[in-house]
Coordinates of C-alpha atoms and ligand atoms in Angstrom, one line a residue:
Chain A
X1 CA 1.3 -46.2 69.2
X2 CA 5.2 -45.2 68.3
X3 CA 7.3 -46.1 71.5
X4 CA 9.5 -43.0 72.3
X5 CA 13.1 -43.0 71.0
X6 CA 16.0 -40.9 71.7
X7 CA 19.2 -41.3 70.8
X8 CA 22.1 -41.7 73.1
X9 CA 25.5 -42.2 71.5
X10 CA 27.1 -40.4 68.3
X11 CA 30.6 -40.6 66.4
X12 CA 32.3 -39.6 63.4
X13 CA 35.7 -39.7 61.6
X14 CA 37.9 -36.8 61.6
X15 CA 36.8 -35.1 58.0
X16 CA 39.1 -34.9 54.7
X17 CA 39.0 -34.6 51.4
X18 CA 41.0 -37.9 51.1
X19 CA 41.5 -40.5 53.3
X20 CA 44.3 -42.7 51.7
X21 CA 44.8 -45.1 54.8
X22 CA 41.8 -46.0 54.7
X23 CA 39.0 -47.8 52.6
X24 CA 35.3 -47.9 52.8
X25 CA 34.7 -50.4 55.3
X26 CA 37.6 -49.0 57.9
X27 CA 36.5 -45.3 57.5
X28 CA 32.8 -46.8 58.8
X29 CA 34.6 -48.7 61.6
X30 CA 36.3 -45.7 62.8
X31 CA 32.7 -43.6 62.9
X32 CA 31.1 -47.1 64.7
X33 CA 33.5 -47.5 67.0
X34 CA 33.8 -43.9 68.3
X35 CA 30.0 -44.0 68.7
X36 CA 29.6 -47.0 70.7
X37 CA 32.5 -45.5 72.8
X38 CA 30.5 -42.4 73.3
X39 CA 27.6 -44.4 74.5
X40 CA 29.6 -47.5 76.5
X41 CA 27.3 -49.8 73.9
X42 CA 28.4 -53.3 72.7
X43 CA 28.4 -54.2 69.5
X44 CA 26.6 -57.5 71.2
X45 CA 24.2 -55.1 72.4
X46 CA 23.0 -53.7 69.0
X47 CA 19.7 -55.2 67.4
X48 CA 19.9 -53.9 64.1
X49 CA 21.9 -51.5 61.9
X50 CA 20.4 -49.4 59.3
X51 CA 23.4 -47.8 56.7
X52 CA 23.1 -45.2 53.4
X53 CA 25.5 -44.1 51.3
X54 CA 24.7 -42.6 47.7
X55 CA 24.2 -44.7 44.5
X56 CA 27.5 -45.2 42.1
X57 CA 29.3 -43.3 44.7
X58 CA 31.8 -46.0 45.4
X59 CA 30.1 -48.8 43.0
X60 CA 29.2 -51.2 46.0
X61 CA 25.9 -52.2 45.5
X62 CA 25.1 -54.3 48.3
X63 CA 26.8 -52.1 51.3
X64 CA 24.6 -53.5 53.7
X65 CA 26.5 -57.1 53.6
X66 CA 29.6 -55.3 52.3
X67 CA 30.1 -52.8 55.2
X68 CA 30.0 -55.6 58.1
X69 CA 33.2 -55.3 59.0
X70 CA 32.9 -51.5 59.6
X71 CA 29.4 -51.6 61.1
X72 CA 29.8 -54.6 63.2
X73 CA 26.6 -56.1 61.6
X74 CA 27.6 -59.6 60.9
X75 CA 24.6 -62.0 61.8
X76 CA 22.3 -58.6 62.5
X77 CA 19.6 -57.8 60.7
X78 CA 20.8 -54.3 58.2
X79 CA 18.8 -52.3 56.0
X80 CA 20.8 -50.2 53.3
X81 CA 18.4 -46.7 52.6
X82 CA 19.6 -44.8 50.4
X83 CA 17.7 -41.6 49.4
X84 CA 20.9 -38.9 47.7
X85 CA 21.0 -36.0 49.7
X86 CA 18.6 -36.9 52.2
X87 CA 20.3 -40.6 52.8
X88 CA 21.6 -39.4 56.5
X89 CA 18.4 -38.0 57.5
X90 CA 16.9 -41.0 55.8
X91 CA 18.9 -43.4 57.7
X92 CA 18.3 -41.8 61.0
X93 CA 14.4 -41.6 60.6
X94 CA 14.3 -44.9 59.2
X95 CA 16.3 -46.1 62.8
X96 CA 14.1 -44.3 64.5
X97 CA 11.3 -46.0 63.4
X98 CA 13.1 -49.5 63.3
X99 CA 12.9 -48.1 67.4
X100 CA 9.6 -46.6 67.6
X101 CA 7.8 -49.8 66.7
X102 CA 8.8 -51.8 69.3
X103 CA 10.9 -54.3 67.1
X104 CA 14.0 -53.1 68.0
X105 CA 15.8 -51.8 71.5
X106 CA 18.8 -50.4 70.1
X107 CA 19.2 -49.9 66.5
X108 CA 22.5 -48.1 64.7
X109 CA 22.6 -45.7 62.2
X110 CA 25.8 -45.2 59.8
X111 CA 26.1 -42.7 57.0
X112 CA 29.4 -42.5 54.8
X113 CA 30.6 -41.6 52.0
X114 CA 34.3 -42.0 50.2
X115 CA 33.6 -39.0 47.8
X116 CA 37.0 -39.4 46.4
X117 CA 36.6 -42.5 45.3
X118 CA 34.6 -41.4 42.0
X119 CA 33.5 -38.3 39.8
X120 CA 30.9 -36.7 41.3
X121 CA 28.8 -35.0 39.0
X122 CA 29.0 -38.5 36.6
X123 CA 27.2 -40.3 39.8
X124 CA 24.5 -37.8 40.6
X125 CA 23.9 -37.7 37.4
X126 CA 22.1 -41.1 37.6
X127 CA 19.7 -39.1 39.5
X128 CA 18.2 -37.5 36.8
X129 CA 15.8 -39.4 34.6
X130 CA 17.5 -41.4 31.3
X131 CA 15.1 -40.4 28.5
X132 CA 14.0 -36.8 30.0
X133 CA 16.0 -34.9 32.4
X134 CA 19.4 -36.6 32.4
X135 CA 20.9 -34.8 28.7
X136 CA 19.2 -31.7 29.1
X137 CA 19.8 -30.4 32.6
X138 CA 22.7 -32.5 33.9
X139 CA 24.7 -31.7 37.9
X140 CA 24.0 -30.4 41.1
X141 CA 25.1 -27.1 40.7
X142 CA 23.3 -25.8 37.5
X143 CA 20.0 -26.8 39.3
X144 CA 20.6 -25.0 42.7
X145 CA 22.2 -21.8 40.7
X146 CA 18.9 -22.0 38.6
X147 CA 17.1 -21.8 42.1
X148 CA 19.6 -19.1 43.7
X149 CA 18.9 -16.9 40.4
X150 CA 15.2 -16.6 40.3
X151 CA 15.8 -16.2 44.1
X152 CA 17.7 -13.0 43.3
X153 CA 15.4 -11.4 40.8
X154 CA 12.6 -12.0 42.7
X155 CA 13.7 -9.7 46.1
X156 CA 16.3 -8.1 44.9
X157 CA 19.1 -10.6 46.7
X158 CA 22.8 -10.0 46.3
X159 CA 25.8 -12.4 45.9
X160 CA 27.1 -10.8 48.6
X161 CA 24.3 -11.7 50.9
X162 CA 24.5 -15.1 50.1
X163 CA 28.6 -14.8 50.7
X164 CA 27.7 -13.8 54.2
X165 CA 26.2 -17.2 54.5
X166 CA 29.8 -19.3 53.2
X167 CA 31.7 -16.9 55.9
X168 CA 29.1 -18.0 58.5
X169 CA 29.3 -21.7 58.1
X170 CA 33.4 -21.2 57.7
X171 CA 33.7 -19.5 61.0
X172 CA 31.4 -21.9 62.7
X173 CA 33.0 -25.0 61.6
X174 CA 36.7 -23.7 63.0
X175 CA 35.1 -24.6 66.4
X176 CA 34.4 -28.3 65.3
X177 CA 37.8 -30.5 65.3
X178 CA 35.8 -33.0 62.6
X179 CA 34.7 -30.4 60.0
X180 CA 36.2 -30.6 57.2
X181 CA 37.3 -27.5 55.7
X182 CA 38.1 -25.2 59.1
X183 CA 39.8 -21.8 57.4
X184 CA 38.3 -18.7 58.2
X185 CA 36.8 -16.9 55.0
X186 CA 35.8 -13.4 53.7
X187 CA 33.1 -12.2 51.6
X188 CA 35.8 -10.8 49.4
X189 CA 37.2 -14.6 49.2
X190 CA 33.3 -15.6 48.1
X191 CA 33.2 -13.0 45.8
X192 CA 36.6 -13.7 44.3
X193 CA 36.3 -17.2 44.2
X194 CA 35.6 -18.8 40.2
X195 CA 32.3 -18.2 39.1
X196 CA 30.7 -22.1 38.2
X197 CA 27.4 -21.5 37.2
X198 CA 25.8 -17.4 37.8
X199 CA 25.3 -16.5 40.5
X200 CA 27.0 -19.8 42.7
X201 CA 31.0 -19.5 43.2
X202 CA 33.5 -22.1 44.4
X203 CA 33.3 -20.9 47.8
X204 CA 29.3 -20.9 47.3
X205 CA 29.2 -24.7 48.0
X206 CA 29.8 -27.5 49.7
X207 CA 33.0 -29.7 49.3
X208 CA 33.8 -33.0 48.3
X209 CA 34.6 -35.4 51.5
X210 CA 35.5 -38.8 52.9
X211 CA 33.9 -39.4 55.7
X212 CA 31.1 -41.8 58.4
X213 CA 29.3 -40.9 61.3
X214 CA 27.4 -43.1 63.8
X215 CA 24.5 -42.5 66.3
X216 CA 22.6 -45.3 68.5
X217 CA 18.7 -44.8 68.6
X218 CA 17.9 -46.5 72.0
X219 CA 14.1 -47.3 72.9
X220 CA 12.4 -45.2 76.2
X221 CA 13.4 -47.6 79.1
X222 CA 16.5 -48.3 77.8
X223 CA 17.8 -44.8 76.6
X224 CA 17.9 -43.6 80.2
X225 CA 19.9 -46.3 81.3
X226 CA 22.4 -46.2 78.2
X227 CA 23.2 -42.5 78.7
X228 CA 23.2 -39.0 81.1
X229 CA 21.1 -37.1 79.0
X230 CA 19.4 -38.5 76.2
X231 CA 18.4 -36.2 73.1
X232 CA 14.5 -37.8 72.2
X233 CA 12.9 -37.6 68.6
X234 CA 10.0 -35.4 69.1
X235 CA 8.6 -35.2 65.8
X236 CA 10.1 -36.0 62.4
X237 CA 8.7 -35.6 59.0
X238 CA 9.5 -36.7 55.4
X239 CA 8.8 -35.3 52.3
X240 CA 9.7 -36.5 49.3
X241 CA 8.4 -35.0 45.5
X242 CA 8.3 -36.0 41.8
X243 CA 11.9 -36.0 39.9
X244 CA 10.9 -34.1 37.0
X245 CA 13.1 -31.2 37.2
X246 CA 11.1 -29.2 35.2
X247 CA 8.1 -29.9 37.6
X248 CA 9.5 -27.5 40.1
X249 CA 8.3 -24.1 40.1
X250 CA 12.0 -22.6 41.1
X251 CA 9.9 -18.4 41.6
X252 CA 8.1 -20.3 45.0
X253 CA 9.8 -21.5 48.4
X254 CA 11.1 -24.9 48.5
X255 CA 7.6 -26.5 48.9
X256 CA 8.9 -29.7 50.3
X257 CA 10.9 -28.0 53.6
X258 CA 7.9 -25.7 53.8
X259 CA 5.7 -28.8 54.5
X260 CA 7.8 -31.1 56.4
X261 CA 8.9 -28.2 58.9
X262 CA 5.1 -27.4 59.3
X263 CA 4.4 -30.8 60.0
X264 CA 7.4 -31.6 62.5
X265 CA 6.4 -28.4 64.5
X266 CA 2.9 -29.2 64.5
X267 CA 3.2 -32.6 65.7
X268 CA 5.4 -31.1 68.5
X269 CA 3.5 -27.7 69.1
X270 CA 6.0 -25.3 68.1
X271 CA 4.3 -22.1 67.0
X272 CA 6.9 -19.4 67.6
X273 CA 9.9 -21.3 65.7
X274 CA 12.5 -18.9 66.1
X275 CA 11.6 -18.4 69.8
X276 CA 11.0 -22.1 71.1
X277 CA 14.0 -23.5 68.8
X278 CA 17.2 -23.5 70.3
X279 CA 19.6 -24.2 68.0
X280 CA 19.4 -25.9 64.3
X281 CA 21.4 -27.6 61.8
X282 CA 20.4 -27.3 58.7
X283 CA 21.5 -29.4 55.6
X284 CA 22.3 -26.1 53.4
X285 CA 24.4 -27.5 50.2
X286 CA 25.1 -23.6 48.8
X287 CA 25.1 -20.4 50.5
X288 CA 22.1 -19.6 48.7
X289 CA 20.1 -21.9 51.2
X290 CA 20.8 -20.2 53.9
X291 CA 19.1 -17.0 53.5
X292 CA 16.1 -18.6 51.0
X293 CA 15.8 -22.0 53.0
X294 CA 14.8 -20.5 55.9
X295 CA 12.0 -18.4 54.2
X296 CA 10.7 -21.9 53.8
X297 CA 11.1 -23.1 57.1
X298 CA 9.0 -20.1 58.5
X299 CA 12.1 -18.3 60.0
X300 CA 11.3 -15.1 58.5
X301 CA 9.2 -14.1 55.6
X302 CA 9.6 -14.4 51.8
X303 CA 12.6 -12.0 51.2
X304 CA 13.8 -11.8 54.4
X305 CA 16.5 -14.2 54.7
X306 CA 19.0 -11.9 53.9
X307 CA 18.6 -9.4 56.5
X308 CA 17.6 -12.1 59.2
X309 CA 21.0 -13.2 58.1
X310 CA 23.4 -10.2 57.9
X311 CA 21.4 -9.0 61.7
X312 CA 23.5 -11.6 62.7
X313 CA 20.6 -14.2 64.4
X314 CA 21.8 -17.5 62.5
X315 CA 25.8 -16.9 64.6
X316 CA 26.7 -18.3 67.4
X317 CA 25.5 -16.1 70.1
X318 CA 22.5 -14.7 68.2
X319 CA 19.1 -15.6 68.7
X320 CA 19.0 -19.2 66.6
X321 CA 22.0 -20.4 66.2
X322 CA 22.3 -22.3 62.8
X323 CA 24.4 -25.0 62.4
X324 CA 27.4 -24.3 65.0
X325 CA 29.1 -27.3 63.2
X326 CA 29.9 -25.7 60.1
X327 CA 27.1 -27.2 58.4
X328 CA 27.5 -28.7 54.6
X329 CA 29.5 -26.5 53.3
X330 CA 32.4 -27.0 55.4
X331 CA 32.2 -30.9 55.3
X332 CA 30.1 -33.2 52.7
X333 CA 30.2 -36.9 53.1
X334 CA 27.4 -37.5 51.0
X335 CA 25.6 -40.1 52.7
X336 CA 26.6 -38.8 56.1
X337 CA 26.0 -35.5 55.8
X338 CA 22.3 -35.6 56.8
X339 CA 23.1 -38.1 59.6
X340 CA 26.0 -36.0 61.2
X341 CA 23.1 -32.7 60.9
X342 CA 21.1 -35.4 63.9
X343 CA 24.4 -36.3 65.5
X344 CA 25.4 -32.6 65.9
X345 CA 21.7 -31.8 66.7
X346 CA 22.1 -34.4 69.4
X347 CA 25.4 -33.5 70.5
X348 CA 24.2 -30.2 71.1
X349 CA 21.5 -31.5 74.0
X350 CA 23.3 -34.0 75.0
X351 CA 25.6 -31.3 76.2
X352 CA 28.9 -32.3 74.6
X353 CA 29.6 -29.9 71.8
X354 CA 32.7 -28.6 73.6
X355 CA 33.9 -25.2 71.6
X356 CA 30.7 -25.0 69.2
X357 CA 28.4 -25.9 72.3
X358 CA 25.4 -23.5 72.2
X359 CA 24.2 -22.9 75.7
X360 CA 21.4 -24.8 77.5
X361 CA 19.6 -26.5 74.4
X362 CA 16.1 -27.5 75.1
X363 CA 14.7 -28.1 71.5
X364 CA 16.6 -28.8 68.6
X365 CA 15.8 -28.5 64.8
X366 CA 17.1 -31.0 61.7
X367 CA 16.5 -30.8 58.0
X368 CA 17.9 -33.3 54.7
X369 CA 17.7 -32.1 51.6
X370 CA 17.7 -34.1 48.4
X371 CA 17.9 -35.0 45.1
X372 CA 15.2 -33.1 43.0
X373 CA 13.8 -31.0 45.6
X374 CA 13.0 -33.1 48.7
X375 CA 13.2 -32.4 52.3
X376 CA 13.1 -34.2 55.7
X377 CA 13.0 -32.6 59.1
X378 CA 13.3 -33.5 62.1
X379 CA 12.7 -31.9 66.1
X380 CA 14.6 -33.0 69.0
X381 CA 14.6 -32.2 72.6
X382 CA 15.9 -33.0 76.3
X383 CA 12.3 -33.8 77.5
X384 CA 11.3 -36.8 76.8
X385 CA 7.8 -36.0 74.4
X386 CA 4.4 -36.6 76.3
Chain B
X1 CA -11.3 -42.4 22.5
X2 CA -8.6 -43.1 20.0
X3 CA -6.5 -46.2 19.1
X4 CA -3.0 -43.8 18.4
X5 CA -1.0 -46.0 20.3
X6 CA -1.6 -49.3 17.4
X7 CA 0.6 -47.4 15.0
X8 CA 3.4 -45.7 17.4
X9 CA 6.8 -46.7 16.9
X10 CA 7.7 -48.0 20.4
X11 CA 11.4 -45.9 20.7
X12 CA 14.3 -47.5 23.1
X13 CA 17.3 -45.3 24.1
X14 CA 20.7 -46.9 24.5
X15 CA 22.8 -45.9 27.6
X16 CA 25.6 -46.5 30.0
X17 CA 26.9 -44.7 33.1
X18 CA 30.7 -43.7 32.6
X19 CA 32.0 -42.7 36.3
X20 CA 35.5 -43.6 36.7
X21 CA 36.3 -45.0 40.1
X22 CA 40.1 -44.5 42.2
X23 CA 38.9 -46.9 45.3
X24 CA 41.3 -46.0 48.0
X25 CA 43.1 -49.8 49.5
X26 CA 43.9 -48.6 53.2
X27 CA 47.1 -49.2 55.2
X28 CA 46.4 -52.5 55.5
X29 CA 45.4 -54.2 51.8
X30 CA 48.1 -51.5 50.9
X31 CA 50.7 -53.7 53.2
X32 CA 49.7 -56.8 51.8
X33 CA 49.6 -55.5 47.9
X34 CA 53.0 -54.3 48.0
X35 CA 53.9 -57.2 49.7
X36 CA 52.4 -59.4 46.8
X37 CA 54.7 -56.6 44.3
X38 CA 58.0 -56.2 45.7
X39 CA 58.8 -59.7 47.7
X40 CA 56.7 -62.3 46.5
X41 CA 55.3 -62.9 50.2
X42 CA 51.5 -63.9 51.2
X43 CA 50.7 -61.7 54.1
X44 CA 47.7 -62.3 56.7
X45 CA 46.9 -61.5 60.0
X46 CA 44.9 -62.8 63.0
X47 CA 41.7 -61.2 64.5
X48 CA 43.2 -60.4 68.5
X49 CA 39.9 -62.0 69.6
X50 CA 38.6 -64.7 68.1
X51 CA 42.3 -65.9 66.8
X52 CA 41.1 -66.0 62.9
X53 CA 43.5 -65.9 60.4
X54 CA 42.8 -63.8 57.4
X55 CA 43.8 -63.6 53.8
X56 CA 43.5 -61.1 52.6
X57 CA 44.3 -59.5 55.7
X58 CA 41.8 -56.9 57.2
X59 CA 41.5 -54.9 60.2
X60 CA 38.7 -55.5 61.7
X61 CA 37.4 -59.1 62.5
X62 CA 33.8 -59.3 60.2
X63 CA 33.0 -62.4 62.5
X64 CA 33.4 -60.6 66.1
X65 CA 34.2 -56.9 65.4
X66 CA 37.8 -57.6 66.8
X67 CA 40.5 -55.4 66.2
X68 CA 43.5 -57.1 64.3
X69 CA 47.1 -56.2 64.9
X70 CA 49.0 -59.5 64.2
X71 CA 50.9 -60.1 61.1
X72 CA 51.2 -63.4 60.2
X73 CA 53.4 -64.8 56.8
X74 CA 51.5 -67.7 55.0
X75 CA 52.9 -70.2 52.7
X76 CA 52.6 -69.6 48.9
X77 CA 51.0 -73.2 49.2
X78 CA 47.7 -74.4 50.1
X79 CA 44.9 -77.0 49.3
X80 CA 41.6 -76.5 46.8
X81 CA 38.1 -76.6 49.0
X82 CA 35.9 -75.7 46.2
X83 CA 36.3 -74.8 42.9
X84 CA 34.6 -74.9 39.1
X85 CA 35.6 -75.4 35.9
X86 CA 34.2 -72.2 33.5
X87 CA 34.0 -73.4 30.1
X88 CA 31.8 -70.1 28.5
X89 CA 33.7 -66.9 27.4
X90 CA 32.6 -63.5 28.7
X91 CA 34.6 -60.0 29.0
X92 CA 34.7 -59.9 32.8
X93 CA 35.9 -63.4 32.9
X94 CA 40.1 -62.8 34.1
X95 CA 41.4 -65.1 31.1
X96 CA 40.1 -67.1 28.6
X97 CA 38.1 -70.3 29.1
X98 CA 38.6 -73.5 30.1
X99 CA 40.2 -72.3 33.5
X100 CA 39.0 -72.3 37.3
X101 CA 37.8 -70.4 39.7
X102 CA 39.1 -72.4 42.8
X103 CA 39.0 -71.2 46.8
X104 CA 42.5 -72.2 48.1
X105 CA 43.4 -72.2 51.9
X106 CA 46.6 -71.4 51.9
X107 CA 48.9 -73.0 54.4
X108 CA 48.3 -71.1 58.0
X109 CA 45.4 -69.5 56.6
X110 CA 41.7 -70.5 58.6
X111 CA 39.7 -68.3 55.8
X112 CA 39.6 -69.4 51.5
X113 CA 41.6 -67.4 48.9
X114 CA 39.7 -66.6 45.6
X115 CA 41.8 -67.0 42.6
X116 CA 41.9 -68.7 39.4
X117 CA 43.7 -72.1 37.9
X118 CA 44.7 -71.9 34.8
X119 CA 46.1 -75.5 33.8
X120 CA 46.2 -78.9 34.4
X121 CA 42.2 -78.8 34.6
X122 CA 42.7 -82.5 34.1
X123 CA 43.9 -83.3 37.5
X124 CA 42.0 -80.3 39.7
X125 CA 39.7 -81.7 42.4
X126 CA 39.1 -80.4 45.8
X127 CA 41.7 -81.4 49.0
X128 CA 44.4 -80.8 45.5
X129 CA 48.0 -79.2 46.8
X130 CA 48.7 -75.8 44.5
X131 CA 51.3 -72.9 44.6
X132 CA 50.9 -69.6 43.7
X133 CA 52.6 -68.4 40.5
X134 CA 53.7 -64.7 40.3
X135 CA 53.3 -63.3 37.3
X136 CA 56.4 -61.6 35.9
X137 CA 54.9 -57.4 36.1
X138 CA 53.8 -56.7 39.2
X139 CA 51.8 -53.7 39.9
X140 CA 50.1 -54.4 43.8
X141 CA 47.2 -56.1 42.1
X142 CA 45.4 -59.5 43.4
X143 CA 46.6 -60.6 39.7
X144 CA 49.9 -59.7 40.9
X145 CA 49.4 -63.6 41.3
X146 CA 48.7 -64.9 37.9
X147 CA 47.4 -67.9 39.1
X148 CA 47.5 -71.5 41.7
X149 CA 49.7 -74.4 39.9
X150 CA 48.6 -77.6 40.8
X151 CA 52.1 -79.8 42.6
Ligands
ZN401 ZN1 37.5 -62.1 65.4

């Protein structure tokens, strides 16, 4: 039987596009440090570290030894995981379970990324299969702009519903003094911003950042004593699919968020998402996401995204919040970006989400998304699970 | 069931990942590069904690997660620990063979430097007194040291 795990500290660095003063190792120490600040933890006190970043990103290949300096793991026992997209929410399931099994009392997780370090699109593409996938259908973008377009045909969805989505996450994110990219946008900007591959704009998706974040998983018995209000892991679920692009059938839901959100409400008995949820964030890489993402979750029906959307439920103030951080497409660490969705998700019932605080959250929801169409979700709450 | 596969021609695709890299040094490699560039000087510093010194100099202790404030200037001298002689040619190798790869701890230093000898492989064995040699173009590089001279 799991032991139940909550986690009870979180940190980040300030978000940029660039961090010049800093290298690798030092932007991690800055996420570390603020987190065991947040929770009054040692490093002394920390029994393992589990760390992600994404493949070819920076060329280290053995970050888990590398990054000691910044993750205070010298001598500890450290686990790189590294998953692309879903490496944050990777990293944070794989510390929970490094906590749930009863090995480990407190375990940190760090995601980070120095996107400026490299060419992007040259370092995802090692995602792709060499011999099948890699020369034919090559980038991030082409593949969710594939998705976004059948998405359209199929109910009749606008660009302009989809913009509403970039101006949400934009005004969300000037409330959070890390996000990255914090000016307020139209959907006149969206729709005038350059067209990269029909129908996804500049202002479509995410950025390019440098950035870490921290959070300390703590084991029941000890989370309680560690901090005021600890936000438990009710339920988290993981699933991952085949990487043949063409494999996908891009006309259905994204099958993999479908399942793991099923599962990580089952195992926690949410039947009436939108009602028992209090607040989400949501690893939504384009705008697109937003409204057909959470057709897949079980929001709202096939189609309905957009006017679930534009009714204005997903804003602060309405009836599920979604992503009162900004979300992805205000700030994109790579390999932190699923992580910081469980810190802010945390944040949010631990009570200390200052401006972008969403009031009296109970229940919590987290999703990763990946690489050729994976997903990973995750519940939390401020009850500690039966 | 058919034996198609005796006759196939077995295909192999050749390959290699291009993805230029601009790694960013920090404040503090940056203070010690520059340094190395414009002066000529060794920089380290000492962890605030455990009272390491470091070259090159960091800011964060990796032994005890210490922060590190102090600057300290080391000698341009120091003494071989370790070292080997390469003898075999390869591209990533820094200059052609025979040279050595040696770990020098430079005076004032508790940590090694990594760098390379270049001549006098006759005489190189460990507890050996050598001096950095700048090399004439400096462009805030660890090769802005060409290599250790053995005294
Ligand atoms: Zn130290």
């Amino acid at each position: 039987m799991a032991r139940r795990v909550a986690i009870v500290g979180t940190g980040q660095t300030y978000h940029r596009s660039q961090r010049l003063d800093v290298n690798g190792r030092e932007l991690i120490s800055e996420a570390v440090i603020r987190c065991l600040e947040d929770c009054e933890v040692s490093i002394k006190d920390v029994d393992a570290i589990v760390i992600g970043n994404m493949d070819h990103f920076e060329s280290i290949n053995y970050v888990d030894a590398w990054s000691v300096e910044g993750s205070g793991g010298h001598m500890k026992p450290i686990m790189k995981v590294t998953t692309g997209g879903t490496t944050g929410t990777s990293v944070a399931i794989a510390a929970y379970y490094h906590v749930a099994s009863g090995l480990f009392d407190r375990v940190l997780a760090i995601g980070w990324e120095k996107n400026s370090e490299s060419d992007t699109s040259a370092a995802i593409i090692t995602c792709s299969d060499p011999i099948w996938d890699r020369f034919s259908y090559a980038g991030a973008i082409p593949s969710l702009a594939t998705e976004a377009s059948a998405y359209m045909e199929q109910y009749g969805v606008t660009q302009e519903d989809a913009a509403r989505v970039a101006v949400r996450e934009r005004a969300h994110a000037g409330n959070n003094p890390y996000a990255h990219l914090r000016k307020p946008i139209t959907i006149e900007d969206v729709m005038n911003s350059p067209m990269l591959a029909y129908p996804i704009k500049l202002l479509d998706v995410c950025p390019r950042t440098d950035g870490a974040c921290a959070v300390v998983f703590a084991a029941e018995g000890v989370a309680e004593k560690i901090a005021l209000t600890p936000a438990w892991i009710k339920s988290t679920s993981v699933r991952h699919s085949t990487t043949w692009f063409g494999d996908v059938d891009y006309n259905t839901g994204l099958v993999s968020l479908t399942r793991a959100s099923k599962e990580a409400f089952e195992k926690t008995g949410i039947r009436e998402s939108v009602e028992e949820i209090d607040v989400c964030e949501l690893y939504l890489p384009y705008s697109y996401a937003g409204l057909k993402w959470i057709e897949a979750i079980g929001f709202c029906g096939p189609g309905e995204g957009p006017r679930f959307v534009s009714e204005g439920n997903t804003d602060m103030g309405g009836k599920l919040p979604v992503n009162p951080s900004g979300g992805v497409m205000s700030t994109n660490c790579i390999g932190a970006t699923g992580l910081i969705r469980v810190a802010e998700a945390a944040i949010q019932i631990m009570g200390k989400a200052e401006k972008r605080q969403v009031p009296d959250v109970k229940t919590a929801f987290v999703t990763g998304f990946g690489g050729c169409w994976w997903s990973d979700a995750m519940v939390l709450g401020k009850k500690k699970p039966l | 069931m058919t034996n198609w596969f005796e006759d196939v021609a077995e295909l192999t695709h050749k390959g290699q990942i291009k993805v230029p890299y601009t790694w960013s040094v920090g404040e503090v490699g940056s203070r010690f590069l520059v340094a190395l560039r414009d002066q000529k000087r060794i920089l380290g510093n000492r962890c605030g904690q455990c009272r390491t010194v470091f070259v090159p100099p960091r800011n964060r202790c990796g032994k005890c997660f210490g922060e590190i404030h102090e600057w300290i200037e080391l000698g341009d001298e120091g003494i071989v620990t370790a070292h080997t002689i390469v003898r075999y040619n390869h591209p990533i190798q820094p200059t052609p063979t025979p040279f050595a790869y040696a770990i020098v701890k430079l005076d004032g230093a508790d940590v090694g430097f990594i760098h390379i000898i270049k001549e006098d492989l006759g005489r190189l064995k460990n507890g050996v007194r050598v001096k950095a040699r700048f090399s004439e173009s400096r462009r805030g590089h660890i090769l802005d040291i060409d290599s250790f001279t053995i005294i």
